[in-house]
Amino acid sequence: MIHIRPMTAADFEHFWPTFKAIVGARETYAFDPAITVEQARQLWLEMPLHTLVAEENGELLGSYYLKANAAGPGAHVCNCGYMVTEAARGRGVAQAMCKHSQQLARDNGFMAMQFNSVVSSNEVAVALWQKLGFEVVGRLPKAYQHARLGLVDCLVMYKWLGEAMPHEQPKLIGRKNIEAVVYRRRGR
């Protein structure tokens, strides 16, 4: 059974080879392939609100982070990034982490989740996110320099985590109403 828990500094050392391989492949993440372990640690472990690992029987299977997508009036929308080890692909790890991240987002008062740059050629991820309720809300033409395919599009994907989309509940439109919903969700 997959167990998801907060990442420790020691976990990051075990995760680093996966991070380096995924970023170095230049197929899914727009991080500098020459990123150092220190820069990666800050980016993946220290800057996000939460960083977690998925493991099974002591084997590290993957990791994800959760952070606010923007500040101020956009702070009710979160962003996540997921990486799965080569050995764990096809075992439901990304799906488990995405489901976990949605609940963690709700628990932290977020009302929506947005993926800013899903590489369109990453068809497995696109299909999984859609299966889990994410919609493609934008396409960025030729926004990613893929190592093998050249310039490919990136997708902006979004999922409302509340009971209904804001346009389905006009009462929620407006900063004061949004803040009231956030405070209600946080139990204030």
PDB file of C-alpha atoms in Angstrom:
ATOM      1  CA  MET A   1       0.000   0.000   0.000  1.00  0.00           C
ATOM      2  CA  ILE A   2       1.286   3.466  -0.891  1.00  0.00           C
ATOM      3  CA  HIS A   3       1.968   5.665   2.131  1.00  0.00           C
ATOM      4  CA  ILE A   4       2.311   9.449   1.711  1.00  0.00           C
ATOM      5  CA  ARG A   5       4.087  11.532   4.345  1.00  0.00           C
ATOM      6  CA  PRO A   6       6.078  14.784   4.645  1.00  0.00           C
ATOM      7  CA  MET A   7       9.493  14.771   2.982  1.00  0.00           C
ATOM      8  CA  THR A   8      12.568  15.090   5.187  1.00  0.00           C
ATOM      9  CA  ALA A   9      16.011  16.398   4.230  1.00  0.00           C
ATOM     10  CA  ALA A  10      17.240  12.786   4.178  1.00  0.00           C
ATOM     11  CA  ASP A  11      14.379  11.846   1.840  1.00  0.00           C
ATOM     12  CA  PHE A  12      15.460  14.577  -0.549  1.00  0.00           C
ATOM     13  CA  GLU A  13      18.914  13.013  -0.824  1.00  0.00           C
ATOM     14  CA  HIS A  14      17.262   9.758  -1.952  1.00  0.00           C
ATOM     15  CA  PHE A  15      14.900  11.666  -4.259  1.00  0.00           C
ATOM     16  CA  TRP A  16      17.651  13.771  -5.888  1.00  0.00           C
ATOM     17  CA  PRO A  17      18.624  11.155  -8.547  1.00  0.00           C
ATOM     18  CA  THR A  18      14.987  10.974  -9.695  1.00  0.00           C
ATOM     19  CA  PHE A  19      14.689  14.762  -9.751  1.00  0.00           C
ATOM     20  CA  LYS A  20      17.953  15.122 -11.693  1.00  0.00           C
ATOM     21  CA  ALA A  21      16.978  12.423 -14.222  1.00  0.00           C
ATOM     22  CA  ILE A  22      13.511  13.876 -14.871  1.00  0.00           C
ATOM     23  CA  VAL A  23      14.753  17.450 -15.216  1.00  0.00           C
ATOM     24  CA  GLY A  24      17.765  16.345 -17.270  1.00  0.00           C
ATOM     25  CA  ALA A  25      15.547  14.467 -19.732  1.00  0.00           C
ATOM     26  CA  ARG A  26      13.928  17.797 -20.751  1.00  0.00           C
ATOM     27  CA  GLU A  27      10.596  16.113 -21.490  1.00  0.00           C
ATOM     28  CA  THR A  28       8.283  17.301 -18.697  1.00  0.00           C
ATOM     29  CA  TYR A  29       9.728  19.999 -16.405  1.00  0.00           C
ATOM     30  CA  ALA A  30      10.931  23.490 -17.313  1.00  0.00           C
ATOM     31  CA  PHE A  31      13.698  23.536 -14.721  1.00  0.00           C
ATOM     32  CA  ASP A  32      17.302  24.191 -15.729  1.00  0.00           C
ATOM     33  CA  PRO A  33      18.917  20.805 -16.509  1.00  0.00           C
ATOM     34  CA  ALA A  34      22.103  22.119 -14.861  1.00  0.00           C
ATOM     35  CA  ILE A  35      20.299  22.708 -11.544  1.00  0.00           C
ATOM     36  CA  THR A  36      22.433  21.899  -8.506  1.00  0.00           C
ATOM     37  CA  VAL A  37      21.298  19.721  -5.638  1.00  0.00           C
ATOM     38  CA  GLU A  38      21.170  22.811  -3.392  1.00  0.00           C
ATOM     39  CA  GLN A  39      18.999  24.730  -5.872  1.00  0.00           C
ATOM     40  CA  ALA A  40      16.734  21.716  -6.333  1.00  0.00           C
ATOM     41  CA  ARG A  41      16.370  21.254  -2.577  1.00  0.00           C
ATOM     42  CA  GLN A  42      15.305  24.872  -2.178  1.00  0.00           C
ATOM     43  CA  LEU A  43      12.910  24.706  -5.126  1.00  0.00           C
ATOM     44  CA  TRP A  44      11.287  21.356  -4.259  1.00  0.00           C
ATOM     45  CA  LEU A  45      11.601  21.041  -0.478  1.00  0.00           C
ATOM     46  CA  GLU A  46      12.074  24.461   1.112  1.00  0.00           C
ATOM     47  CA  MET A  47       9.947  26.899  -0.917  1.00  0.00           C
ATOM     48  CA  PRO A  48       6.605  25.047  -1.128  1.00  0.00           C
ATOM     49  CA  LEU A  49       4.020  25.043   1.637  1.00  0.00           C
ATOM     50  CA  HIS A  50       4.185  21.223   1.755  1.00  0.00           C
ATOM     51  CA  THR A  51       6.454  18.621   0.167  1.00  0.00           C
ATOM     52  CA  LEU A  52       5.603  14.950   0.539  1.00  0.00           C
ATOM     53  CA  VAL A  53       6.936  11.561  -0.478  1.00  0.00           C
ATOM     54  CA  ALA A  54       5.100   8.443  -1.553  1.00  0.00           C
ATOM     55  CA  GLU A  55       6.619   5.202  -0.374  1.00  0.00           C
ATOM     56  CA  GLU A  56       5.810   1.538  -0.109  1.00  0.00           C
ATOM     57  CA  ASN A  57       7.634  -0.876   2.200  1.00  0.00           C
ATOM     58  CA  GLY A  58      10.378   1.714   2.697  1.00  0.00           C
ATOM     59  CA  GLU A  59      10.886   2.248  -1.062  1.00  0.00           C
ATOM     60  CA  LEU A  60      10.657   5.860  -2.239  1.00  0.00           C
ATOM     61  CA  LEU A  61       8.200   5.936  -5.158  1.00  0.00           C
ATOM     62  CA  GLY A  62       7.783   9.638  -5.806  1.00  0.00           C
ATOM     63  CA  SER A  63       7.247  13.091  -4.384  1.00  0.00           C
ATOM     64  CA  TYR A  64       5.019  16.111  -4.780  1.00  0.00           C
ATOM     65  CA  TYR A  65       4.882  19.684  -3.554  1.00  0.00           C
ATOM     66  CA  LEU A  66       1.934  21.971  -2.851  1.00  0.00           C
ATOM     67  CA  LYS A  67       2.132  25.762  -2.792  1.00  0.00           C
ATOM     68  CA  ALA A  68      -0.023  28.802  -3.478  1.00  0.00           C
ATOM     69  CA  ASN A  69      -0.160  29.515  -7.198  1.00  0.00           C
ATOM     70  CA  ALA A  70      -0.234  33.280  -6.593  1.00  0.00           C
ATOM     71  CA  ALA A  71      -0.445  35.773  -3.750  1.00  0.00           C
ATOM     72  CA  GLY A  72      -3.202  38.127  -2.679  1.00  0.00           C
ATOM     73  CA  PRO A  73      -6.497  37.733  -4.523  1.00  0.00           C
ATOM     74  CA  GLY A  74      -5.214  34.575  -6.243  1.00  0.00           C
ATOM     75  CA  ALA A  75      -4.006  32.868  -3.068  1.00  0.00           C
ATOM     76  CA  HIS A  76      -7.045  30.562  -2.939  1.00  0.00           C
ATOM     77  CA  VAL A  77      -5.623  28.621  -5.931  1.00  0.00           C
ATOM     78  CA  CYS A  78      -2.763  26.197  -5.326  1.00  0.00           C
ATOM     79  CA  ASN A  79      -0.181  24.607  -7.583  1.00  0.00           C
ATOM     80  CA  CYS A  80       1.443  21.189  -7.357  1.00  0.00           C
ATOM     81  CA  GLY A  81       4.257  19.337  -9.056  1.00  0.00           C
ATOM     82  CA  TYR A  82       4.679  15.560  -9.068  1.00  0.00           C
ATOM     83  CA  MET A  83       7.605  13.262  -9.849  1.00  0.00           C
ATOM     84  CA  VAL A  84       7.596   9.460  -9.839  1.00  0.00           C
ATOM     85  CA  THR A  85      10.689   7.252  -9.835  1.00  0.00           C
ATOM     86  CA  GLU A  86      11.383   5.244 -12.973  1.00  0.00           C
ATOM     87  CA  ALA A  87      10.847   1.963 -11.084  1.00  0.00           C
ATOM     88  CA  ALA A  88       7.430   3.080  -9.787  1.00  0.00           C
ATOM     89  CA  ARG A  89       5.879   4.216 -13.081  1.00  0.00           C
ATOM     90  CA  GLY A  90       2.596   2.535 -13.946  1.00  0.00           C
ATOM     91  CA  ARG A  91       1.873   1.603 -10.320  1.00  0.00           C
ATOM     92  CA  GLY A  92      -0.688   4.325  -9.556  1.00  0.00           C
ATOM     93  CA  VAL A  93       1.732   6.533  -7.646  1.00  0.00           C
ATOM     94  CA  ALA A  94       0.948   9.785  -9.494  1.00  0.00           C
ATOM     95  CA  GLN A  95      -2.777   9.152  -9.111  1.00  0.00           C
ATOM     96  CA  ALA A  96      -2.392   8.493  -5.372  1.00  0.00           C
ATOM     97  CA  MET A  97      -0.285  11.636  -4.930  1.00  0.00           C
ATOM     98  CA  CYS A  98      -2.710  13.791  -6.929  1.00  0.00           C
ATOM     99  CA  LYS A  99      -5.705  12.584  -4.917  1.00  0.00           C
ATOM    100  CA  HIS A 100      -3.756  13.151  -1.692  1.00  0.00           C
ATOM    101  CA  SER A 101      -2.724  16.638  -2.816  1.00  0.00           C
ATOM    102  CA  GLN A 102      -6.322  17.625  -3.543  1.00  0.00           C
ATOM    103  CA  GLN A 103      -7.383  16.713  -0.012  1.00  0.00           C
ATOM    104  CA  LEU A 104      -4.321  18.434   1.461  1.00  0.00           C
ATOM    105  CA  ALA A 105      -5.178  21.528  -0.588  1.00  0.00           C
ATOM    106  CA  ARG A 106      -8.739  21.542   0.753  1.00  0.00           C
ATOM    107  CA  ASP A 107      -7.429  21.027   4.296  1.00  0.00           C
ATOM    108  CA  ASN A 108      -5.224  24.114   3.813  1.00  0.00           C
ATOM    109  CA  GLY A 109      -8.121  26.268   2.611  1.00  0.00           C
ATOM    110  CA  PHE A 110      -7.380  26.207  -1.119  1.00  0.00           C
ATOM    111  CA  MET A 111     -10.409  26.311  -3.390  1.00  0.00           C
ATOM    112  CA  ALA A 112      -8.813  25.315  -6.694  1.00  0.00           C
ATOM    113  CA  MET A 113      -5.718  23.650  -8.121  1.00  0.00           C
ATOM    114  CA  GLN A 114      -3.900  24.806 -11.245  1.00  0.00           C
ATOM    115  CA  PHE A 115      -1.117  23.178 -13.229  1.00  0.00           C
ATOM    116  CA  ASN A 116       0.581  26.030 -15.086  1.00  0.00           C
ATOM    117  CA  SER A 117       2.603  24.145 -17.663  1.00  0.00           C
ATOM    118  CA  VAL A 118       1.746  20.531 -18.479  1.00  0.00           C
ATOM    119  CA  VAL A 119       3.811  19.547 -21.510  1.00  0.00           C
ATOM    120  CA  SER A 120       1.272  18.441 -24.122  1.00  0.00           C
ATOM    121  CA  SER A 121       3.421  15.529 -25.301  1.00  0.00           C
ATOM    122  CA  ASN A 122       3.229  14.065 -21.771  1.00  0.00           C
ATOM    123  CA  GLU A 123       0.061  12.236 -22.778  1.00  0.00           C
ATOM    124  CA  VAL A 124       0.039   9.909 -19.767  1.00  0.00           C
ATOM    125  CA  ALA A 125      -0.025  12.861 -17.350  1.00  0.00           C
ATOM    126  CA  VAL A 126      -2.589  14.809 -19.385  1.00  0.00           C
ATOM    127  CA  ALA A 127      -4.915  11.781 -19.471  1.00  0.00           C
ATOM    128  CA  LEU A 128      -4.480  11.150 -15.740  1.00  0.00           C
ATOM    129  CA  TRP A 129      -5.166  14.759 -14.765  1.00  0.00           C
ATOM    130  CA  GLN A 130      -8.281  14.757 -16.957  1.00  0.00           C
ATOM    131  CA  LYS A 131      -9.420  11.460 -15.403  1.00  0.00           C
ATOM    132  CA  LEU A 132      -9.053  13.137 -11.996  1.00  0.00           C
ATOM    133  CA  GLY A 133     -11.272  16.050 -13.041  1.00  0.00           C
ATOM    134  CA  PHE A 134      -8.820  18.647 -14.353  1.00  0.00           C
ATOM    135  CA  GLU A 135      -9.788  20.654 -17.412  1.00  0.00           C
ATOM    136  CA  VAL A 136      -7.516  22.124 -20.057  1.00  0.00           C
ATOM    137  CA  VAL A 137      -8.256  25.841 -19.730  1.00  0.00           C
ATOM    138  CA  GLY A 138      -5.432  27.151 -21.875  1.00  0.00           C
ATOM    139  CA  ARG A 139      -2.818  26.181 -24.427  1.00  0.00           C
ATOM    140  CA  LEU A 140       0.569  27.876 -24.709  1.00  0.00           C
ATOM    141  CA  PRO A 141       1.798  27.294 -28.270  1.00  0.00           C
ATOM    142  CA  LYS A 142       5.390  26.088 -28.605  1.00  0.00           C
ATOM    143  CA  ALA A 143       6.136  26.982 -24.971  1.00  0.00           C
ATOM    144  CA  TYR A 144       8.423  24.026 -24.199  1.00  0.00           C
ATOM    145  CA  GLN A 145      11.699  23.017 -25.835  1.00  0.00           C
ATOM    146  CA  HIS A 146      11.402  19.222 -25.697  1.00  0.00           C
ATOM    147  CA  ALA A 147      14.696  17.322 -25.958  1.00  0.00           C
ATOM    148  CA  ARG A 148      13.439  14.989 -28.720  1.00  0.00           C
ATOM    149  CA  LEU A 149      10.362  16.664 -30.207  1.00  0.00           C
ATOM    150  CA  GLY A 150      11.489  20.278 -30.387  1.00  0.00           C
ATOM    151  CA  LEU A 151       8.951  22.990 -29.621  1.00  0.00           C
ATOM    152  CA  VAL A 152       5.730  21.599 -28.143  1.00  0.00           C
ATOM    153  CA  ASP A 153       2.684  23.204 -26.556  1.00  0.00           C
ATOM    154  CA  CYS A 154       2.069  23.444 -22.831  1.00  0.00           C
ATOM    155  CA  LEU A 155      -1.352  23.131 -21.258  1.00  0.00           C
ATOM    156  CA  VAL A 156      -2.796  25.058 -18.340  1.00  0.00           C
ATOM    157  CA  MET A 157      -4.976  22.636 -16.379  1.00  0.00           C
ATOM    158  CA  TYR A 158      -7.404  23.582 -13.616  1.00  0.00           C
ATOM    159  CA  LYS A 159      -9.732  21.957 -11.119  1.00  0.00           C
ATOM    160  CA  TRP A 160     -12.163  23.650  -8.776  1.00  0.00           C
ATOM    161  CA  LEU A 161     -11.929  21.898  -5.407  1.00  0.00           C
ATOM    162  CA  GLY A 162     -15.060  23.383  -3.862  1.00  0.00           C
ATOM    163  CA  GLU A 163     -18.619  22.236  -4.239  1.00  0.00           C
ATOM    164  CA  ALA A 164     -19.231  24.145  -7.477  1.00  0.00           C
ATOM    165  CA  MET A 165     -17.419  26.424  -9.893  1.00  0.00           C
ATOM    166  CA  PRO A 166     -17.617  30.139  -8.974  1.00  0.00           C
ATOM    167  CA  HIS A 167     -19.677  30.951 -12.086  1.00  0.00           C
ATOM    168  CA  GLU A 168     -22.264  28.416 -10.884  1.00  0.00           C
ATOM    169  CA  GLN A 169     -22.602  30.284  -7.579  1.00  0.00           C
ATOM    170  CA  PRO A 170     -22.689  34.014  -8.405  1.00  0.00           C
ATOM    171  CA  LYS A 171     -22.850  34.833  -4.674  1.00  0.00           C
ATOM    172  CA  LEU A 172     -19.182  33.809  -4.412  1.00  0.00           C
ATOM    173  CA  ILE A 173     -17.895  36.366  -6.907  1.00  0.00           C
ATOM    174  CA  GLY A 174     -16.058  39.219  -5.215  1.00  0.00           C
ATOM    175  CA  ARG A 175     -13.166  39.371  -2.788  1.00  0.00           C
ATOM    176  CA  LYS A 176     -15.250  39.630   0.412  1.00  0.00           C
ATOM    177  CA  ASN A 177     -17.380  36.645  -0.559  1.00  0.00           C
ATOM    178  CA  ILE A 178     -14.327  34.582  -1.558  1.00  0.00           C
ATOM    179  CA  GLU A 179     -12.649  35.443   1.762  1.00  0.00           C
ATOM    180  CA  ALA A 180     -15.836  34.454   3.615  1.00  0.00           C
ATOM    181  CA  VAL A 181     -15.800  31.061   1.919  1.00  0.00           C
ATOM    182  CA  VAL A 182     -12.095  30.572   2.696  1.00  0.00           C
ATOM    183  CA  TYR A 183     -12.660  31.468   6.351  1.00  0.00           C
ATOM    184  CA  ARG A 184     -15.694  29.141   6.526  1.00  0.00           C
ATOM    185  CA  ARG A 185     -13.627  26.309   5.054  1.00  0.00           C
ATOM    186  CA  ARG A 186     -10.903  26.980   7.617  1.00  0.00           C
ATOM    187  CA  GLY A 187     -13.468  27.012  10.431  1.00  0.00           C
ATOM    188  CA  ARG A 188     -13.020  30.670  11.399  1.00  0.00           C
TER     189      ARG A 188
END
